[in-house]
CSV table of C-alpha atoms in Angstrom, one decimal:
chain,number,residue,atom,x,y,z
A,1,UNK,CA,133.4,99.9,117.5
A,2,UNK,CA,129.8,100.7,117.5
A,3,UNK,CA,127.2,99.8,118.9
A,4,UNK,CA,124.4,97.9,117.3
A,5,UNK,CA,120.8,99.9,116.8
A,6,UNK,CA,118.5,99.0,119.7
A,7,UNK,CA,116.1,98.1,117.6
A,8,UNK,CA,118.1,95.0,116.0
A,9,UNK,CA,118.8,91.5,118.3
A,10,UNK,CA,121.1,89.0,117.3
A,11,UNK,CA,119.3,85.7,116.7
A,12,UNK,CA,121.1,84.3,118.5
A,13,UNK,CA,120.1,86.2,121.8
A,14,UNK,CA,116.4,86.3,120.3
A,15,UNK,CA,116.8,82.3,120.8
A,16,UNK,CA,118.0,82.6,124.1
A,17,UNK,CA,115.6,84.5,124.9
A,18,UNK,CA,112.5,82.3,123.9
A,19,UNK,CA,114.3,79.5,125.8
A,20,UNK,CA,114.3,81.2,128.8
A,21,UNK,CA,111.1,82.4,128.5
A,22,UNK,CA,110.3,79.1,128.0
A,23,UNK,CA,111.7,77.5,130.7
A,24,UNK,CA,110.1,80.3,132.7
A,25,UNK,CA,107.1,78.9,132.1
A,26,UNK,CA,108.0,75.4,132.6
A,27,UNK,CA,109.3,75.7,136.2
A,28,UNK,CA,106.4,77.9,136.7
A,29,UNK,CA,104.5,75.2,136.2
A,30,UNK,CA,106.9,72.4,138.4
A,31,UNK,CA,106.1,74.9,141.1
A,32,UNK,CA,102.2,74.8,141.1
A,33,UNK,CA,102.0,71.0,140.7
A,34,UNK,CA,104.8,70.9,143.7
A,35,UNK,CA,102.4,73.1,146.0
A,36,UNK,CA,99.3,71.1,144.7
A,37,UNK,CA,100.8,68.0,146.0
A,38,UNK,CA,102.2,69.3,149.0
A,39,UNK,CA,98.3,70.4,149.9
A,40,UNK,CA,97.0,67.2,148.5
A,41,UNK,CA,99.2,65.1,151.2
A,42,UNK,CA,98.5,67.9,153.8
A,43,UNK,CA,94.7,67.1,153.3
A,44,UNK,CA,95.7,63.1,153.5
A,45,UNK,CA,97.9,63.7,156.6
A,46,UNK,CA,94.8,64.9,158.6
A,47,UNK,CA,92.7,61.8,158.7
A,48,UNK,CA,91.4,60.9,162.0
A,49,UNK,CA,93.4,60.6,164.7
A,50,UNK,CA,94.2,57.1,166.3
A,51,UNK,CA,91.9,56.1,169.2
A,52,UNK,CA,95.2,55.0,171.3
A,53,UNK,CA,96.2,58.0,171.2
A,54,UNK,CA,92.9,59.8,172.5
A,55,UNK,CA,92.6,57.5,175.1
A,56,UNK,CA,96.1,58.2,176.4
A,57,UNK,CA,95.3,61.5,176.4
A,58,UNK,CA,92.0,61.1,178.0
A,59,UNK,CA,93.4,58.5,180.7
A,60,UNK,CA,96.5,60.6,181.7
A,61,UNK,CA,94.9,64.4,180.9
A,62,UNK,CA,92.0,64.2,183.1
A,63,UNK,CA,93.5,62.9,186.3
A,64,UNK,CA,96.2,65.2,186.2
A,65,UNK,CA,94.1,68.6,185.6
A,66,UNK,CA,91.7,67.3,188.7
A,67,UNK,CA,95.1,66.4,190.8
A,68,UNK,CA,96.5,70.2,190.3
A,69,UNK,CA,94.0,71.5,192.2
A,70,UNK,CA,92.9,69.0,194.5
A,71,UNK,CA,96.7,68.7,195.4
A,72,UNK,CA,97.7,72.2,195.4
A,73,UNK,CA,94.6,73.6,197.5
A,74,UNK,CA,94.2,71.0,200.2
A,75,UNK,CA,95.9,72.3,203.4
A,76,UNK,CA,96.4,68.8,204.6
A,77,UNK,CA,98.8,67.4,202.2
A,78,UNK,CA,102.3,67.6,203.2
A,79,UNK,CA,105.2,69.3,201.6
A,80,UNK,CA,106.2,67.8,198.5
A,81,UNK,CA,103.2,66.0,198.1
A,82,UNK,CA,102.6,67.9,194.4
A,83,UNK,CA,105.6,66.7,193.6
A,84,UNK,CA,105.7,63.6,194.1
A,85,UNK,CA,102.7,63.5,192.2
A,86,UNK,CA,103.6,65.3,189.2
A,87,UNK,CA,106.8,63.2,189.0
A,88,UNK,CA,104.4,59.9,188.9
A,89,UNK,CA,102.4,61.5,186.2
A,90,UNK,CA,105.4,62.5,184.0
A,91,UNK,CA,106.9,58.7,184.2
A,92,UNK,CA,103.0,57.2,183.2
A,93,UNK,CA,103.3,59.4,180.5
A,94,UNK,CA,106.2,58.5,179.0
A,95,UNK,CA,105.9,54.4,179.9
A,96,UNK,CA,102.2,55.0,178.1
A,97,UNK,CA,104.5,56.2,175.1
A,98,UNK,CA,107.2,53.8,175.3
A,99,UNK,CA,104.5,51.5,175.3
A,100,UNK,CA,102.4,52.3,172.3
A,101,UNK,CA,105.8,53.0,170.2
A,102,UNK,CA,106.7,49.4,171.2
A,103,UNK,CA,103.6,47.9,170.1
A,104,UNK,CA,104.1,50.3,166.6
A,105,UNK,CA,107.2,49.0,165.7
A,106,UNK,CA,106.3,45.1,166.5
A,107,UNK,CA,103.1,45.4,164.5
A,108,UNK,CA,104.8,46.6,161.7
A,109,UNK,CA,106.0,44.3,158.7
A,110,UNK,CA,109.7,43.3,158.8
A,111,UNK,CA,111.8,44.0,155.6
A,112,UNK,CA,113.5,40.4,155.0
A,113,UNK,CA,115.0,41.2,151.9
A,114,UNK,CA,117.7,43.7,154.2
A,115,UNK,CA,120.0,40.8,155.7
């Protein structure tokens, strides 16, 4: 048995080839448009940020930064003290949360067509 001259393909093969060459291409292609719409909806995902949100932020982030100090230098406060007062911070934060995930969920439309 010999082997054929490596100059000679078998059509065949040749048409194997192209298709895979082909298909190359093609998921080549899949691939960019995938990574152009995965940047398209990252650029849609950063609109601007809810003003609920800022608030909380705002409303909880500021006391507790000025309460750190205030709390944790002051010779007068008792032991425990910091706490106690980290521990109420903690739980506003998370009823603030609870609270705005509530109101999420009731404002938004009900599927009726699920029963």
């Amino acid at each position: 048995m010999t082997l054929p001259a490596t100059g000679t393909v078998n059509p065949r093969l040749q048409g194997i080839s192209d298709q895979v060459k082909g298909l190359s291409g093609r998921i080549k292609v899949w691939t960019q448009e995938q990574s152009t719409r995965q940047s398209q909806r990252a650029l849609t995902s950063e609109e601007e940020a809810n003003p609920l949100y800022l608030l909380a932020a705002i409303t909880l982030g500021i006391p507790a930064l000025l309460l750190i100090p205030l709390v944790g230098m002051n010779p007068g406060v008792q032991n425990g003290t910091f706490t106690t007062v980290m521990t109420f911070l903690v739980v506003s934060a998370f009823v603030t949360a609870m609270v705005f995930e509530i109101k999420r969920l009731a404002d938004q439309p009900s599927d009726e067509g699920q029963h």
